[in-house]
Coordinates of C-alpha atoms in Angstrom, one line a residue:
M1 CA 88.7 121.4 83.9
S2 CA 85.3 119.8 85.1
Y3 CA 84.4 117.1 87.8
E4 CA 81.3 116.6 89.5
L5 CA 80.5 118.0 92.9
K6 CA 78.9 114.8 94.5
S7 CA 80.4 112.9 97.8
A8 CA 82.8 110.1 96.6
G9 CA 80.8 107.9 99.1
V10 CA 78.3 107.8 96.3
L11 CA 81.0 106.8 93.7
S12 CA 80.0 104.0 92.1
G13 CA 77.9 102.1 94.6
G14 CA 80.4 103.0 97.8
T15 CA 82.6 100.0 99.3
C16 CA 81.6 96.3 99.9
C17 CA 83.1 93.5 102.1
Y18 CA 83.8 89.7 100.7
A19 CA 83.6 86.3 102.2
G20 CA 84.0 87.3 105.6
S21 CA 86.9 90.2 105.0
R22 CA 86.5 93.0 107.2
L23 CA 88.5 95.5 104.4
P24 CA 86.2 97.8 102.4
V25 CA 86.8 97.3 98.9
R26 CA 85.4 99.3 95.9
G27 CA 81.5 98.5 95.5
P28 CA 78.9 97.7 94.5
K29 CA 79.4 94.1 95.3
R30 CA 80.0 91.8 92.5
D31 CA 78.7 88.1 91.7
L32 CA 81.1 85.5 92.5
D33 CA 79.3 82.4 90.9
S34 CA 80.5 83.2 87.5
P35 CA 84.2 83.1 86.1
Y36 CA 85.9 86.6 87.0
L37 CA 89.3 88.4 87.1
A38 CA 90.4 90.0 90.5
F39 CA 92.1 93.1 91.2
L40 CA 93.8 93.8 94.5
G41 CA 95.9 96.9 95.0
G42 CA 95.7 99.9 96.7
T43 CA 93.9 103.7 96.0
E44 CA 95.1 103.5 92.7
V45 CA 93.2 100.6 91.7
F46 CA 90.3 101.3 93.8
G47 CA 90.0 104.5 91.8
R48 CA 89.4 107.3 94.2
F49 CA 87.1 109.8 92.8
V50 CA 86.9 108.3 89.4
K51 CA 83.5 106.9 88.0
T52 CA 85.3 104.1 85.8
P53 CA 88.6 102.6 87.1
F54 CA 90.4 100.6 85.3
S55 CA 89.3 97.2 86.3
D56 CA 85.7 98.6 84.7
V57 CA 87.4 99.7 81.3
S58 CA 89.5 96.2 81.1
E59 CA 85.9 94.2 82.0
A60 CA 84.3 96.3 78.7
L61 CA 87.2 95.1 76.6
L62 CA 87.7 91.7 78.1
K63 CA 84.1 90.9 77.9
M64 CA 84.4 89.1 81.6
P65 CA 84.0 90.3 85.0
C66 CA 86.6 92.6 86.6
V67 CA 86.0 92.1 90.7
N68 CA 87.9 95.5 91.9
L69 CA 89.4 93.9 95.3
A70 CA 91.4 97.4 96.0
A71 CA 90.9 99.6 99.0
V72 CA 92.5 103.1 99.5
N73 CA 95.6 103.2 101.2
A74 CA 95.7 99.7 101.4
G75 CA 99.5 98.2 101.0
L76 CA 100.9 95.0 100.7
D77 CA 100.6 94.0 104.2
T78 CA 96.8 94.5 104.2
F79 CA 96.5 91.8 101.5
A80 CA 99.2 89.5 102.6
S81 CA 97.2 89.4 106.1
D82 CA 94.0 88.9 104.5
K83 CA 92.9 85.2 103.9
A84 CA 89.2 85.8 103.0
L85 CA 90.2 88.4 100.5
L86 CA 93.6 86.3 99.1
G87 CA 90.9 83.3 98.9
V88 CA 88.2 85.4 96.4
A89 CA 91.3 86.0 94.7
R90 CA 92.8 82.7 94.4
E91 CA 89.2 81.4 92.8
A92 CA 89.8 83.8 90.1
R93 CA 90.8 82.8 86.9
L94 CA 93.7 85.4 87.2
S95 CA 94.8 87.8 89.8
V96 CA 96.3 91.5 88.7
M97 CA 97.9 93.0 91.7
Q98 CA 99.6 95.9 92.0
V99 CA 102.9 96.4 92.9
L100 CA 102.7 98.9 96.1
G101 CA 105.0 100.6 97.8
A102 CA 107.8 98.6 100.6
Q103 CA 107.0 101.6 103.2
N104 CA 104.1 100.3 104.0
V105 CA 104.8 96.4 105.6
S106 CA 105.5 95.9 108.9
N107 CA 109.0 94.7 109.9
R108 CA 111.7 93.9 112.2
Y109 CA 111.8 98.2 112.8
Y110 CA 108.1 99.3 112.9
R111 CA 104.3 97.9 112.6
V112 CA 101.6 99.4 110.4
H113 CA 98.5 99.5 110.6
P114 CA 96.8 96.1 109.4
R115 CA 94.4 97.5 107.0
R116 CA 95.6 100.8 106.3
N117 CA 99.0 100.0 105.7
D118 CA 100.5 103.9 105.2
R119 CA 99.6 104.3 109.2
F120 CA 102.8 103.8 111.5
L121 CA 101.4 102.4 114.9
Q122 CA 104.7 101.3 116.9
A123 CA 108.4 101.8 117.1
Q124 CA 109.9 97.7 117.1
P125 CA 113.1 97.5 119.9
A126 CA 115.6 97.2 116.8
L127 CA 114.3 100.9 115.7
K128 CA 114.6 102.7 118.7
T129 CA 117.9 100.7 119.3
L130 CA 119.3 102.8 115.9
F131 CA 117.7 105.7 116.2
P132 CA 117.6 106.5 119.8
E133 CA 117.2 109.9 119.8
V134 CA 113.8 109.7 118.1
D135 CA 110.8 110.9 119.4
Y136 CA 108.0 108.1 117.9
T137 CA 105.2 109.2 119.3
E138 CA 105.4 112.3 116.6
F139 CA 104.5 109.9 114.3
H140 CA 101.5 109.0 112.5
F141 CA 102.7 107.4 109.0
N142 CA 105.5 106.1 107.7
K143 CA 106.2 108.3 105.2
H144 CA 107.1 111.0 107.4
L145 CA 109.2 108.3 109.8
L146 CA 110.8 107.2 106.9
T147 CA 111.8 110.9 105.9
T148 CA 112.7 111.9 109.1
L149 CA 115.1 109.1 109.5
Q150 CA 116.8 109.7 106.4
G151 CA 117.3 113.7 107.2
I152 CA 119.0 112.4 110.7
S153 CA 121.5 109.6 109.4
A154 CA 121.5 108.3 105.7
E155 CA 124.0 105.6 106.6
R156 CA 121.2 104.4 109.4
F157 CA 118.3 105.0 107.2
A158 CA 120.0 102.7 104.5
E159 CA 119.8 99.6 107.2
V160 CA 115.8 100.5 107.4
R161 CA 115.5 100.9 103.8
D162 CA 117.4 97.7 102.6
H163 CA 115.2 95.6 105.5
L164 CA 112.0 96.9 104.4
Q165 CA 113.0 96.3 101.0
E166 CA 113.9 92.4 101.7
T167 CA 110.5 92.5 103.7
W168 CA 108.7 93.4 100.3
L169 CA 110.0 90.8 98.9
E170 CA 109.3 88.3 101.1
T171 CA 105.8 89.3 101.5
M172 CA 105.1 89.6 97.6
G173 CA 106.4 86.3 97.4
Q174 CA 103.9 85.0 100.1
V175 CA 101.1 86.5 98.2
I176 CA 102.4 84.9 94.7
A177 CA 102.8 81.6 95.9
E178 CA 99.0 81.9 98.3
L179 CA 97.9 82.9 94.7
E180 CA 99.3 80.2 92.6
G181 CA 101.2 82.5 90.8
R182 CA 98.2 83.4 88.4
V183 CA 99.0 86.9 88.9
V184 CA 100.0 89.6 86.3
L185 CA 101.8 92.3 88.4
L186 CA 101.1 96.0 87.8
W187 CA 103.1 98.6 88.3
V188 CA 102.0 102.1 87.7
S189 CA 104.8 104.5 88.5
Y190 CA 104.8 108.0 88.8
D191 CA 106.5 111.2 90.4
L192 CA 104.7 113.5 93.2
K193 CA 106.2 117.1 93.1
G194 CA 109.4 117.8 94.6
N195 CA 112.4 115.2 94.3
G196 CA 113.7 111.8 96.3
A197 CA 113.0 108.6 97.0
F198 CA 109.7 109.6 98.9
N199 CA 108.2 111.4 95.7
H200 CA 108.4 108.4 93.7
E201 CA 105.4 105.8 93.4
P202 CA 105.7 103.1 94.5
V203 CA 108.3 104.1 97.0
L204 CA 111.4 102.1 97.6
V205 CA 110.5 99.7 95.1
E206 CA 113.4 98.9 92.6
R207 CA 113.3 98.0 89.1
S208 CA 115.7 94.6 90.8
M209 CA 112.8 93.8 92.9
V210 CA 110.1 93.6 90.6
E211 CA 112.5 91.6 88.0
A212 CA 113.3 89.2 90.7
L213 CA 109.7 87.9 90.8
R214 CA 109.3 87.8 87.1
S215 CA 109.5 84.2 86.9
R216 CA 107.1 83.7 89.6
V217 CA 103.8 85.4 88.2
A218 CA 102.3 85.5 84.3
A219 CA 103.2 88.8 83.1
V220 CA 104.4 92.2 84.4
V221 CA 102.6 95.4 83.1
E222 CA 104.9 98.3 83.9
V223 CA 103.0 101.6 83.2
A224 CA 104.1 105.0 83.4
V225 CA 101.7 107.1 84.7
A226 CA 100.8 111.1 86.1
P227 CA 98.6 112.3 88.6
A228 CA 95.4 114.4 87.8
G229 CA 97.2 117.7 89.1
L230 CA 100.5 117.0 86.7
V231 CA 98.6 116.7 83.4
D232 CA 94.8 118.4 84.4
D233 CA 93.2 115.2 84.3
F234 CA 90.1 116.1 85.6
D235 CA 87.2 116.0 83.5
G236 CA 84.6 113.5 84.6
M237 CA 86.3 113.1 88.6
I238 CA 83.5 113.2 90.9
M239 CA 84.2 114.8 94.4
G240 CA 83.1 116.8 96.8
E241 CA 84.3 120.6 97.7
L242 CA 86.8 119.8 99.6
D243 CA 88.3 116.6 97.6
F244 CA 90.0 118.8 95.3
P245 CA 93.5 118.7 96.9
A246 CA 93.4 115.3 97.5
A247 CA 92.2 114.7 93.8
Q248 CA 95.7 116.2 92.7
H249 CA 97.8 113.2 93.4
M250 CA 95.0 110.7 92.1
L251 CA 95.1 109.3 88.7
G252 CA 92.8 110.5 86.2
P253 CA 89.9 109.2 84.2
K254 CA 92.0 109.4 80.8
E255 CA 95.0 107.5 82.6
H256 CA 92.7 104.6 84.2
A257 CA 91.4 104.5 80.5
R258 CA 95.2 104.0 79.6
I259 CA 96.2 101.7 82.2
G260 CA 92.9 99.8 81.4
C261 CA 93.7 98.7 78.0
R262 CA 97.5 98.1 78.3
L263 CA 96.1 95.3 80.8
A264 CA 93.4 94.0 78.7
E265 CA 96.0 93.5 76.0
T266 CA 97.9 91.5 78.5
L267 CA 95.1 89.7 80.0
Q268 CA 93.0 88.9 76.7
G269 CA 96.4 85.9 75.9
K270 CA 96.0 84.5 79.2
T271 CA 92.2 84.1 80.2

């Protein structure tokens, strides 16, 4: 195992913003005057700690600029509410959109942070009514909230889960419509240590949900992957000395290369 001990902020130009959007996405900033493909997603698409994310791998194979519009900890709400960034993606020849978790979407039960969607902001009255025994000031992240609710009552949690999945489908449909259907859905799935729905990424997304969107997009690319810590995929990672625990849960360089190749195969016939 080897990795470079550097600041992650140095990684491939740090972050940048496009078209007036406040979302810090992967840098360096790219020229948007020539034809390009857009890549939207969260930490996996951003390629945290990885020098060559899979968007760069696809770019090298396709010989077309692939603009990485992903942000660390971004969720579906991040893009659904960012009209400026959606405008950049809409001008692309085609957009690759990561299938992101259903837990990180604002809904009738709780609100999430507008850019870092993994963060819990506020319980809505409907959730306080459904789970009156819970002190919501204890929660900062959606996963912690939902695992706690499930532990209290699986039956009541099922109501929350069903609503989250319905909200996810509706929001995904809106984003796809904004991009005029010129979308390739990238379904990167993997398991973290432990059992249960909250240790599988993307969280609370079932096959039937993705299949319900298939007819509305150009293609669906499904790739089962493994985090770096489970397959010792650290060679070439760039990180600070304190970043190693977090890096174990990220996708390593080999997995990024594999995803980039798979995407290039699909995109080749559609651009």
